[in-house]
PDB file of C-alpha atoms and ligand atoms in Angstrom:
ATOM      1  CA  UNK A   1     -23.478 -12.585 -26.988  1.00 44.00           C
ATOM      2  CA  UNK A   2     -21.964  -9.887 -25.584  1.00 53.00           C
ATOM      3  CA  UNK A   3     -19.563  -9.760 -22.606  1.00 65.00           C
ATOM      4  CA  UNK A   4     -21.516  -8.999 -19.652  1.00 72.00           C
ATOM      5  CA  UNK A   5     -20.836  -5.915 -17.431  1.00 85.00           C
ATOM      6  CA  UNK A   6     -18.809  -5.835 -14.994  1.00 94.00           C
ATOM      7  CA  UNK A   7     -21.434  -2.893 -13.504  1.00 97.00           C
ATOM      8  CA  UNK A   8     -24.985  -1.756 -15.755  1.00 97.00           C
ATOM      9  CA  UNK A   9     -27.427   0.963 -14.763  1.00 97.00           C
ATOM     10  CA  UNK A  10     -30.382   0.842 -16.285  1.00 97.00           C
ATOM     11  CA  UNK A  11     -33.289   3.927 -16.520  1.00 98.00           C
ATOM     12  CA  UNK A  12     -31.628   4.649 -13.040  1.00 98.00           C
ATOM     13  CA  UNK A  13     -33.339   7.546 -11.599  1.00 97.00           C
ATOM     14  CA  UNK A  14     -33.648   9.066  -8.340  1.00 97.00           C
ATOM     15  CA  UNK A  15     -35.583  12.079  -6.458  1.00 96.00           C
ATOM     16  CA  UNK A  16     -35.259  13.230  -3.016  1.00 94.00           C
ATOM     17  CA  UNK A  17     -37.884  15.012  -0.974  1.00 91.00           C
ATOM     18  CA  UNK A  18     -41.783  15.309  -1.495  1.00 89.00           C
ATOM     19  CA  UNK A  19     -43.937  18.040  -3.173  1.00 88.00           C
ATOM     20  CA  UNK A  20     -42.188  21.403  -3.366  1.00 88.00           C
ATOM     21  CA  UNK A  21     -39.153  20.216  -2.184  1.00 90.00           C
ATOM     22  CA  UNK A  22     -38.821  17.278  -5.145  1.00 93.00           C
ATOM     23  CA  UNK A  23     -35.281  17.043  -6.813  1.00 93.00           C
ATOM     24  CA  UNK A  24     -34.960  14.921  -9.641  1.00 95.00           C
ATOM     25  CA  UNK A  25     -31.068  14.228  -9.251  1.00 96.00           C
ATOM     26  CA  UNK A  26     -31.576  11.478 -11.565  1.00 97.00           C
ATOM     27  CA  UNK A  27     -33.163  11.087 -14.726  1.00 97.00           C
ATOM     28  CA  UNK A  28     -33.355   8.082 -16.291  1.00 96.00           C
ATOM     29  CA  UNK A  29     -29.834   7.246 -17.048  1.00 98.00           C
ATOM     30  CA  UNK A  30     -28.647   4.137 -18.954  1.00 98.00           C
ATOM     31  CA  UNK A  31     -25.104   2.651 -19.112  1.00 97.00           C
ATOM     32  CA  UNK A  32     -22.557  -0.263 -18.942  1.00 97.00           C
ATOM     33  CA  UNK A  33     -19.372  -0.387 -17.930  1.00 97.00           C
ATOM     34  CA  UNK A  34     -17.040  -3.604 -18.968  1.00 96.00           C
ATOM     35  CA  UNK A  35     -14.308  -5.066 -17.378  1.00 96.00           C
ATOM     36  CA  UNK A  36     -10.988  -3.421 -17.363  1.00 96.00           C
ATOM     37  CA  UNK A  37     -12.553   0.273 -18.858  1.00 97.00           C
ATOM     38  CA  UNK A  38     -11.679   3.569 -17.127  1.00 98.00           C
ATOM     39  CA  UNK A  39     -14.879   6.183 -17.384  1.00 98.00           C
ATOM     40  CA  UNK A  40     -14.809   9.403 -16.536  1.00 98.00           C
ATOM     41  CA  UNK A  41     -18.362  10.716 -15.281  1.00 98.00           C
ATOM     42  CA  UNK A  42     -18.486  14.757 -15.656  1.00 96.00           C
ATOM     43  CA  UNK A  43     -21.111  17.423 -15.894  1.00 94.00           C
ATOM     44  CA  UNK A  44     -21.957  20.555 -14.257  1.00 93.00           C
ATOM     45  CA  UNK A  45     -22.410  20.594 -10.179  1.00 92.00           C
ATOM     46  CA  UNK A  46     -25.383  19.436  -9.772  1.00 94.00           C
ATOM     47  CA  UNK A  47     -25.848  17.157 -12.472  1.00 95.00           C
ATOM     48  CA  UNK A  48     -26.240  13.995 -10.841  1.00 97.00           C
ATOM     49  CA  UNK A  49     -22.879  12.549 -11.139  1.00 96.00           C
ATOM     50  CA  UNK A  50     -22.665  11.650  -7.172  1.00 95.00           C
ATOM     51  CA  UNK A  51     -25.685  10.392  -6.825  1.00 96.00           C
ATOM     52  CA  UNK A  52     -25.655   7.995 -10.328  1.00 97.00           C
ATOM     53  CA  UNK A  53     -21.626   6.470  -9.468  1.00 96.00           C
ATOM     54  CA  UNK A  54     -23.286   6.094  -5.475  1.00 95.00           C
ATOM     55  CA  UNK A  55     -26.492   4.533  -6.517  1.00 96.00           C
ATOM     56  CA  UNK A  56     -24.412   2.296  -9.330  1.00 96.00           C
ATOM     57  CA  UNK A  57     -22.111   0.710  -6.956  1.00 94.00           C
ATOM     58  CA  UNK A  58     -25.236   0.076  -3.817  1.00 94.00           C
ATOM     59  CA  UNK A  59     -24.006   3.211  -1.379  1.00 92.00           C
ATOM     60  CA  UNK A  60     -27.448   4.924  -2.157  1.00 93.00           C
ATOM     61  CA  UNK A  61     -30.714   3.440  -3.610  1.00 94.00           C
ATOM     62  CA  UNK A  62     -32.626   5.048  -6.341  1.00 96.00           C
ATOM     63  CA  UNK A  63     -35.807   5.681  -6.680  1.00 96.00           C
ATOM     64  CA  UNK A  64     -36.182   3.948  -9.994  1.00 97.00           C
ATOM     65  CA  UNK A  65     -34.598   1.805 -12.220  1.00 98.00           C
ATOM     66  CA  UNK A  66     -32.014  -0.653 -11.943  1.00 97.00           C
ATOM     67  CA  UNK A  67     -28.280  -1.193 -11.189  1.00 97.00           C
ATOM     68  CA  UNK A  68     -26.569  -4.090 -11.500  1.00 97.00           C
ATOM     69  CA  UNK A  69     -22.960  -5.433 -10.351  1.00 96.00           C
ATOM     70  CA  UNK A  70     -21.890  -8.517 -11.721  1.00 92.00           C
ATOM     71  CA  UNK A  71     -25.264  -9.255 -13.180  1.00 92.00           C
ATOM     72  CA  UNK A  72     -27.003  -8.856  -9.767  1.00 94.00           C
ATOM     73  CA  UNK A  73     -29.586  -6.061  -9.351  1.00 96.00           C
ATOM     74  CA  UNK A  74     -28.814  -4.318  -6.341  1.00 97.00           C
ATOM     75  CA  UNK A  75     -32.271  -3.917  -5.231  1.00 95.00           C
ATOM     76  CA  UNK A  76     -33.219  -7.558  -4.987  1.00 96.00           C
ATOM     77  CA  UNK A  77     -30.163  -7.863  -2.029  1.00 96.00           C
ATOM     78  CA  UNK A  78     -31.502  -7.357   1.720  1.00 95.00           C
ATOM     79  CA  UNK A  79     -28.630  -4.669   3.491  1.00 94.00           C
ATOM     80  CA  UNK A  80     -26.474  -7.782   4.268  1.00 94.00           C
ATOM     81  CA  UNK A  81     -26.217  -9.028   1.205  1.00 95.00           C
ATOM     82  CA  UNK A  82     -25.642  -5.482  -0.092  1.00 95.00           C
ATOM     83  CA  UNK A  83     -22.857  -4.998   2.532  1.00 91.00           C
ATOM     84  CA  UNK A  84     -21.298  -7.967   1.225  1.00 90.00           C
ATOM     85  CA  UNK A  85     -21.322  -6.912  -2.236  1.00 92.00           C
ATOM     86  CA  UNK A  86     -20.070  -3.825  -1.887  1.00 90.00           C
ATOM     87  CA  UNK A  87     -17.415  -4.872   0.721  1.00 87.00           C
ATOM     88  CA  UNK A  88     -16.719  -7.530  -2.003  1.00 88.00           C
ATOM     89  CA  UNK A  89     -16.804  -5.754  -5.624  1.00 93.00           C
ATOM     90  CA  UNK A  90     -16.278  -2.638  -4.658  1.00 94.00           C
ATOM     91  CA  UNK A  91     -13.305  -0.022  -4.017  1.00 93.00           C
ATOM     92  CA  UNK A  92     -14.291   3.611  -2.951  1.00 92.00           C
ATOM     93  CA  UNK A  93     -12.029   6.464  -2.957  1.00 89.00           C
ATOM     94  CA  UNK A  94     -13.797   9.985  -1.973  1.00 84.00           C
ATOM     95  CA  UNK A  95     -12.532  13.531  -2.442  1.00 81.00           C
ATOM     96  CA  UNK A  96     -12.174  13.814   1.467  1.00 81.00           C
ATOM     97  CA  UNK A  97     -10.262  10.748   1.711  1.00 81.00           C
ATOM     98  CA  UNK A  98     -11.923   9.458   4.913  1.00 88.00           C
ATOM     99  CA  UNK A  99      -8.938   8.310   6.567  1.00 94.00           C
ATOM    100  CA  UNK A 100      -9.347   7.149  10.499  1.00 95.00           C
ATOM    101  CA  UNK A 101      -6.904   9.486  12.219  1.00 96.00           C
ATOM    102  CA  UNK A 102      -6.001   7.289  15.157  1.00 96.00           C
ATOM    103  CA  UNK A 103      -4.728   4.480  12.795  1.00 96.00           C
ATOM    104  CA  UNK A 104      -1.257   4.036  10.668  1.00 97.00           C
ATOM    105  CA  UNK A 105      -1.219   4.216   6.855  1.00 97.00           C
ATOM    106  CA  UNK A 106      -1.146   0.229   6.836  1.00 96.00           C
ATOM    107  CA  UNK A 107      -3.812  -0.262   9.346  1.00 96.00           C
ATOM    108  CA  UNK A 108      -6.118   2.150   7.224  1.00 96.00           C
ATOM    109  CA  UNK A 109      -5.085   0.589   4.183  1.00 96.00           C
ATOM    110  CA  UNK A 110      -6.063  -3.131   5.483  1.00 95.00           C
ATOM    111  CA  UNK A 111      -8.817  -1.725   7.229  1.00 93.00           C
ATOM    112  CA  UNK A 112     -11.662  -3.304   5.097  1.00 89.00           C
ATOM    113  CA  UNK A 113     -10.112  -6.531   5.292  1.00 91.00           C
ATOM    114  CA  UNK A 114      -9.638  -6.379   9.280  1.00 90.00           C
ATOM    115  CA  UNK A 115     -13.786  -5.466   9.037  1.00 85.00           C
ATOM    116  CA  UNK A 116     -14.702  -8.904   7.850  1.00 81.00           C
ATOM    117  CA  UNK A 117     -11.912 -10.900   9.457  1.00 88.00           C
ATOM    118  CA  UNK A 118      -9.708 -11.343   6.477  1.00 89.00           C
ATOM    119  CA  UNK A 119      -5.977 -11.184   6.661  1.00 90.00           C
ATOM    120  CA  UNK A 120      -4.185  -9.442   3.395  1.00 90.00           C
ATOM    121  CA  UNK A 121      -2.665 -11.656   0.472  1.00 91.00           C
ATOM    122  CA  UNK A 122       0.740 -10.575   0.922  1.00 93.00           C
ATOM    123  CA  UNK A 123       1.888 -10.423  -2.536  1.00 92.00           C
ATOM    124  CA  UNK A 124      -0.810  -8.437  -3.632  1.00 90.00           C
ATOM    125  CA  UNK A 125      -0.514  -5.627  -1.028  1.00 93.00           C
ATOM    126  CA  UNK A 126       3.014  -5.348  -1.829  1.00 92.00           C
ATOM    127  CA  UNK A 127       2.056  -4.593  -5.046  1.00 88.00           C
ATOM    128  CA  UNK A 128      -0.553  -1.932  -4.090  1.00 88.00           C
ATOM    129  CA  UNK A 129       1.752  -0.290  -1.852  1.00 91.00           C
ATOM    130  CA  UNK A 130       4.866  -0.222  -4.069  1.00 87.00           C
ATOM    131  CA  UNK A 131       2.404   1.107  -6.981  1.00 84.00           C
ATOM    132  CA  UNK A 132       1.297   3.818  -4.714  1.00 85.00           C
ATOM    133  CA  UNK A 133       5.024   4.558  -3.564  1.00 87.00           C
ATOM    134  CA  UNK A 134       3.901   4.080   0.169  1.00 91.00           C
ATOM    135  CA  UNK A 135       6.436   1.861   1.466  1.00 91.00           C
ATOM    136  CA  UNK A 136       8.594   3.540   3.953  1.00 93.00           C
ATOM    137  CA  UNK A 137       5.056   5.648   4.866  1.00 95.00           C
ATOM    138  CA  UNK A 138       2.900   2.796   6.491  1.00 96.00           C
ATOM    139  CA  UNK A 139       3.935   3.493  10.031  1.00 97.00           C
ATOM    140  CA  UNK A 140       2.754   7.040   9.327  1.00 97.00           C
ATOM    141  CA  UNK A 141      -0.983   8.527  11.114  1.00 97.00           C
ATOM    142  CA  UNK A 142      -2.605  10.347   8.104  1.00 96.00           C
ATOM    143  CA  UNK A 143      -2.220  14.138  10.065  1.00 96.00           C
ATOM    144  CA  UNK A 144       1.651  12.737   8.998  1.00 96.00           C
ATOM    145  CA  UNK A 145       1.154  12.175   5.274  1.00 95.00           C
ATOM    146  CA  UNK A 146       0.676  15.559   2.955  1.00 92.00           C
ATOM    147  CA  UNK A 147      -2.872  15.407   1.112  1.00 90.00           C
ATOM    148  CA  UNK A 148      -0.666  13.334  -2.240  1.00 90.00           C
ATOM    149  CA  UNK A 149      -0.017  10.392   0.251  1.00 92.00           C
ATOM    150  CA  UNK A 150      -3.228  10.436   2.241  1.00 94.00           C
ATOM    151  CA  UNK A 151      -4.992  10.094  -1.048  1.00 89.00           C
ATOM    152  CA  UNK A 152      -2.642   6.851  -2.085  1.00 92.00           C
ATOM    153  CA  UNK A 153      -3.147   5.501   1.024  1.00 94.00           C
ATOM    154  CA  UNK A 154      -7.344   5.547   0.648  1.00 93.00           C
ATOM    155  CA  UNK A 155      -7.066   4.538  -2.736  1.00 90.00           C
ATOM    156  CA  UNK A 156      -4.614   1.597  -1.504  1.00 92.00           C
ATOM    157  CA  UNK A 157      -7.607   0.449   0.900  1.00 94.00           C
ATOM    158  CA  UNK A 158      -9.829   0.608  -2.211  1.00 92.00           C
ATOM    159  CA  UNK A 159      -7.820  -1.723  -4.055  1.00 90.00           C
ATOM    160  CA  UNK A 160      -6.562  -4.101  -1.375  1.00 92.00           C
ATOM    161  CA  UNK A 161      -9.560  -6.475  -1.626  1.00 90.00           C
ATOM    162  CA  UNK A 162      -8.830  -6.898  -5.084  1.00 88.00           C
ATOM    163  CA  UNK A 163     -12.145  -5.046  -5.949  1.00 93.00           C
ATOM    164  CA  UNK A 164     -13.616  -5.317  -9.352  1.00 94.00           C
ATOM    165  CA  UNK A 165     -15.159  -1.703  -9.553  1.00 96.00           C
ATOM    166  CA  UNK A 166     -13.117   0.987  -8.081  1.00 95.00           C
ATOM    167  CA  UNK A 167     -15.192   3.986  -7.744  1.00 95.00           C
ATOM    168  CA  UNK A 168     -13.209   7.642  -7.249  1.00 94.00           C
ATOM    169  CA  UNK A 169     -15.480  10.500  -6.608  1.00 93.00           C
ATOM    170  CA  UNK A 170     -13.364  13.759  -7.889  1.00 91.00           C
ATOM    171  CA  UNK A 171     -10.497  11.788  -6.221  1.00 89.00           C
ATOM    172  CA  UNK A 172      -8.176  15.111  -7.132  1.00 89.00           C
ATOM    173  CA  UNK A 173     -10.346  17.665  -5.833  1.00 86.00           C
ATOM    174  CA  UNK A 174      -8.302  17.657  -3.049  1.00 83.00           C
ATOM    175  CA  UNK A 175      -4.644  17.374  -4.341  1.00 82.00           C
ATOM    176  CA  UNK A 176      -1.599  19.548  -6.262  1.00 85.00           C
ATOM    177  CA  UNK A 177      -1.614  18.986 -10.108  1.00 86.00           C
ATOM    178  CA  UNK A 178       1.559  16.702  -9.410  1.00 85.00           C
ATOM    179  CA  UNK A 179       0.112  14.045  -6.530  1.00 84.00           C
ATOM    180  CA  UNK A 180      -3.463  14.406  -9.408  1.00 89.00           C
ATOM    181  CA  UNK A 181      -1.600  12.992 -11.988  1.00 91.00           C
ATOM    182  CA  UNK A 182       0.409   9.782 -10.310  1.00 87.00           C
ATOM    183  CA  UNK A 183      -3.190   9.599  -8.567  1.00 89.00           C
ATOM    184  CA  UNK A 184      -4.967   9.214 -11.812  1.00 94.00           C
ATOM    185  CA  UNK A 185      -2.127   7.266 -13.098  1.00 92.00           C
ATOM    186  CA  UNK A 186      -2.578   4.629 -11.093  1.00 89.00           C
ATOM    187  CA  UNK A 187      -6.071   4.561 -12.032  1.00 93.00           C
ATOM    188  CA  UNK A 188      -5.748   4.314 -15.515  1.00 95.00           C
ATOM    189  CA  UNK A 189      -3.050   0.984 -14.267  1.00 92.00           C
ATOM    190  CA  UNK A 190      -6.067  -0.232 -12.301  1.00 92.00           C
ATOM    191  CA  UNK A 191      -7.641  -0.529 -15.356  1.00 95.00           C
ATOM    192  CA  UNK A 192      -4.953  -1.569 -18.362  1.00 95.00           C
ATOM    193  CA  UNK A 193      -2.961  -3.475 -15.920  1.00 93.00           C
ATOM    194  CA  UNK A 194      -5.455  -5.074 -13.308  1.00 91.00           C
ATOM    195  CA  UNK A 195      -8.303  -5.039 -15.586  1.00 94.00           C
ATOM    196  CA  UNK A 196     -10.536  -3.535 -12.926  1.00 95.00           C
ATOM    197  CA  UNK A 197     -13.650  -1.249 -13.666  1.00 96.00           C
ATOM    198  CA  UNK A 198     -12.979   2.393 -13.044  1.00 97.00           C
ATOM    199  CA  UNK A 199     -15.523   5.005 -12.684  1.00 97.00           C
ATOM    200  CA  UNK A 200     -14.241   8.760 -11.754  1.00 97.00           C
ATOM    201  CA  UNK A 201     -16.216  11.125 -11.160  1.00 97.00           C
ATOM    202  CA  UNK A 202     -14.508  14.283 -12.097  1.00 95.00           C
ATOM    203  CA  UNK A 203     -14.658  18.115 -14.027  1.00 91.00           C
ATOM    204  CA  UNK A 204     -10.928  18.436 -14.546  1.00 94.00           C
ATOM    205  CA  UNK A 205     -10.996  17.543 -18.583  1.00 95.00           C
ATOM    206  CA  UNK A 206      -7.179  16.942 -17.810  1.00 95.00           C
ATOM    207  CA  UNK A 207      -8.266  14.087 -15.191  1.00 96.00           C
ATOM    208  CA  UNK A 208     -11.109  13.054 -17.517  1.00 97.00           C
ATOM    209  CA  UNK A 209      -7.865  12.751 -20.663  1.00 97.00           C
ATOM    210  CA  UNK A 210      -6.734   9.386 -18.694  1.00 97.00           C
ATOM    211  CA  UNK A 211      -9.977   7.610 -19.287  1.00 98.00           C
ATOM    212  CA  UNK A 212     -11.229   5.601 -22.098  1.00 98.00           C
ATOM    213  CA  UNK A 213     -14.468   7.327 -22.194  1.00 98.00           C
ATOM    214  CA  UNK A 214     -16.680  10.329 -20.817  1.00 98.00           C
ATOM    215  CA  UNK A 215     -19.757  10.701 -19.638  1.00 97.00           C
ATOM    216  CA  UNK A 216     -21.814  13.615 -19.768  1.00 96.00           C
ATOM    217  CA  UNK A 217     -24.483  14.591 -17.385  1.00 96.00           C
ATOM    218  CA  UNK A 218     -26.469  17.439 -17.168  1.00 94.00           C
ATOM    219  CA  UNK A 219     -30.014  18.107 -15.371  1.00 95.00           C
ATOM    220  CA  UNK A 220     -29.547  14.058 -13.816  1.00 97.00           C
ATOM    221  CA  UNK A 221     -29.804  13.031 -17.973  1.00 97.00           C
ATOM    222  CA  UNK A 222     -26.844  11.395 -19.981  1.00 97.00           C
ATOM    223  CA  UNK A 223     -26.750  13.897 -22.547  1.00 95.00           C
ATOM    224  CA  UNK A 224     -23.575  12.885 -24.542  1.00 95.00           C
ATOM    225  CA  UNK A 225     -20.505  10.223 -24.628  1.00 96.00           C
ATOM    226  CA  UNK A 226     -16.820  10.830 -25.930  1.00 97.00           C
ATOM    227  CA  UNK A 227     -14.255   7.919 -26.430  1.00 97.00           C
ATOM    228  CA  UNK A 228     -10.512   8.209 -26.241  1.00 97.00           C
ATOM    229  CA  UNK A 229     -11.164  11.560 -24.341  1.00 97.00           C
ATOM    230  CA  UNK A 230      -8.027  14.257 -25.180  1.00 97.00           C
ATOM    231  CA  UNK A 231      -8.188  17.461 -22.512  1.00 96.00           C
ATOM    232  CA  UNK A 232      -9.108  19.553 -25.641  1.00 96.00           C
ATOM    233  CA  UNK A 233     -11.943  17.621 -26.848  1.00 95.00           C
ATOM    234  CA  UNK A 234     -13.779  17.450 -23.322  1.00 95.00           C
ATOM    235  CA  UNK A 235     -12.853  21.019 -22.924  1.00 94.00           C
ATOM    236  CA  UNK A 236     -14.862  21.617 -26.016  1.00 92.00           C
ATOM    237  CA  UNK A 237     -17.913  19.515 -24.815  1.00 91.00           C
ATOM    238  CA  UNK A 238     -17.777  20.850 -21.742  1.00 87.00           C
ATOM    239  CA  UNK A 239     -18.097  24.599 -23.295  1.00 85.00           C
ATOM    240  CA  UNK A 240     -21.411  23.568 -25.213  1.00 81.00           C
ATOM    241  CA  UNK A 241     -22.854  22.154 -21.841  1.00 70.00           C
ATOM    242  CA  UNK A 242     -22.177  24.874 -19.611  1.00 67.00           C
ATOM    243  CA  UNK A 243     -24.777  27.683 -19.050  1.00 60.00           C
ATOM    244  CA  UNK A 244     -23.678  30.534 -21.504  1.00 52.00           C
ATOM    245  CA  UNK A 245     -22.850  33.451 -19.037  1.00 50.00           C
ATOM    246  CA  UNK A 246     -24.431  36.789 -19.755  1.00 49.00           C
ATOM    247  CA  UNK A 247     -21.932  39.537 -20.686  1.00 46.00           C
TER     248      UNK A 247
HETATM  249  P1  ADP B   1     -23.024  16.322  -8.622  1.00 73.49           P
HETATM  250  O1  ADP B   1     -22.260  15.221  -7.957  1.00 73.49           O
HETATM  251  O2  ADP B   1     -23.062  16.237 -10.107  1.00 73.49           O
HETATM  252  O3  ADP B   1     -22.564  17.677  -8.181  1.00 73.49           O
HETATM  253  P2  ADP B   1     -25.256  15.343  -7.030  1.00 73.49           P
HETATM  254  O4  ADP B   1     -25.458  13.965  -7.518  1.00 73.49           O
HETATM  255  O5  ADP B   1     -24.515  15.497  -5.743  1.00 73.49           O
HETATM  256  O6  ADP B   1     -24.566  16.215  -8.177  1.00 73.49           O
HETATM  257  O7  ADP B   1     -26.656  16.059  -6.859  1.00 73.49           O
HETATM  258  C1  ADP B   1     -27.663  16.076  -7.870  1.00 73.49           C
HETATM  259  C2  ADP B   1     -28.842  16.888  -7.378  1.00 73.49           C
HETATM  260  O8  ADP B   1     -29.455  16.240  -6.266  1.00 73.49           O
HETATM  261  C3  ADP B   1     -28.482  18.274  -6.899  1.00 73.49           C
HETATM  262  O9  ADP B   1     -29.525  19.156  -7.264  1.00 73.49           O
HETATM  263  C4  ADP B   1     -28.400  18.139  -5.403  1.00 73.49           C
HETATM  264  O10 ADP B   1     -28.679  19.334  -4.768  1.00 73.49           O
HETATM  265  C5  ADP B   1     -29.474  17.090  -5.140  1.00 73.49           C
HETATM  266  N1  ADP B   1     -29.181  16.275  -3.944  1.00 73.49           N
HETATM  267  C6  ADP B   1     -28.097  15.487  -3.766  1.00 73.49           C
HETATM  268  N2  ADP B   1     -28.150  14.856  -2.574  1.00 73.49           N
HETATM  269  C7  ADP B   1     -29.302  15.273  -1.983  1.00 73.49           C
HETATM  270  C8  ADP B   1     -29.937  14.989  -0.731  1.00 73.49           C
HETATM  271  N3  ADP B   1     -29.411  14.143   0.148  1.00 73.49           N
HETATM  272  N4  ADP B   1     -31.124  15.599  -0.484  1.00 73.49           N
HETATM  273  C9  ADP B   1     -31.685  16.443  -1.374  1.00 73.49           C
HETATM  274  N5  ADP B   1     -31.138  16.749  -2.563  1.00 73.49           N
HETATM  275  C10 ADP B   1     -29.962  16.181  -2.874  1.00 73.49           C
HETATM  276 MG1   MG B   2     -20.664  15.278  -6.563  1.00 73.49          MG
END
């Protein structure tokens, strides 16, 4: 048998509004992701890749279909249990950071551990906060930190409960080509070295080159899959995808 997903979406779909207002941001999209792999999730704006990583990892609820963290489908969990899970299994880092201005680096980073009581395992939050070089920063309010170290520090909080998934969406939209790279760096570590489950959500093929695999979405559909992504290669995919423009 077959090692069991970390995270699994299955036929997930999802539309918002009613009669002429229906979207279909979703599809109908199938997928698992195992312990320890780093996925990159791109496609054109639009495509759904927001609302499948959200819906996958319980921060929105889709209209159809299933998703499933550690073997437990999401929708069968009342909104504590759901809390719980995701407080639990899984990390978030957003393209907007969502820092809380009025606290220091280290109380941000801690943050979701101070929400349900817990006190940080000391040897393991050294480790996230040498990895993301924030050592002599933690006494530092975000408006303090340049966008690089803001972004380490939220991606610090996702990892400091040990998280199983760690979900980034287009965690270097906001950030120079150097702070992208040590960024995504410490992804891919996530990954190799803490055997975590990464999910990215990205359409820098350069970002999408540190994963182990790509997704493509288009139209809220999965239409295609690349493994040991090089820039080049998703570059090329990415051409065939896009909209041909009119000359
Ligand atoms: P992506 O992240 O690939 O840019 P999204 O998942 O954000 O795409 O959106 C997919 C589609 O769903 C888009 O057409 C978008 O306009 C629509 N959509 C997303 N969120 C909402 C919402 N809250 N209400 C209505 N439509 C939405
Ligand atoms: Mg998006």
């Amino acid at each position: 048998m077959s090692e069991q997903a970390v995270a699994e979406a299955q036929d997930l779909g999802k539309v918002y509004g009613q009669g002429d207002a229906t979207v279909v941001a979703l599809a109908g999209v199938s997928a698992r992701f195992p312990r320890g792999e780093f996925t990159a999730i791109m496609g054109p704006s639009g495509s759904g890749k927001s609302t499948f990583t959200h819906c996958l990892a319980g921060l929105d609820q889709p209209t159809t279909g299933t998703a499933r963290i550690g073997g437990v489908d999401l929708g069968s969990l009342d909104d504590e249990e759901l809390t719980r899970v995701r407080r639990e299994k899984v990390g978030f880092v957003f393209q907007s950071f969502n820092l809380l201005p009025t606290l220091s680096a280290w109380e941000n980073i801690v943050l979701p551990l101070s929400l349900s009581g817990r006190e940080p395992d000391q040897d393991w939050a050294d480790q996230v906060v040498d990895a993301m070089g924030l050592g002599d920063r933690l006494e530092h309010r975000p408006a303090q930190l340049s966008g690089g170290q803001q972004q380490r520090v939220a991606c610090a909080r996702a990892l400091i409960t040990r998280p199983e998934i760690v979900v980034a969406d287009e965690p270097t939209g906001n950030l120079d080509s150097r702070s992208g790279a040590r960024l995504l760096a410490l992804l891919q570590r996530c990954a190799r070295e803490w055997r975590q489950t990464v999910l990215m959500v990205t359409h820098d093929p350069i970002a999408a080159g540190y994963a182990d695999r790509v997704l493509f979405l288009a139209d809220g559909g999965l239409v295609d899959q690349m493994r040991q992504p090089t820039p080049g290669g998703v570059l090329d995919r990415m051409r065939r995808f896009e909209p041909q423009e009119v000359r």
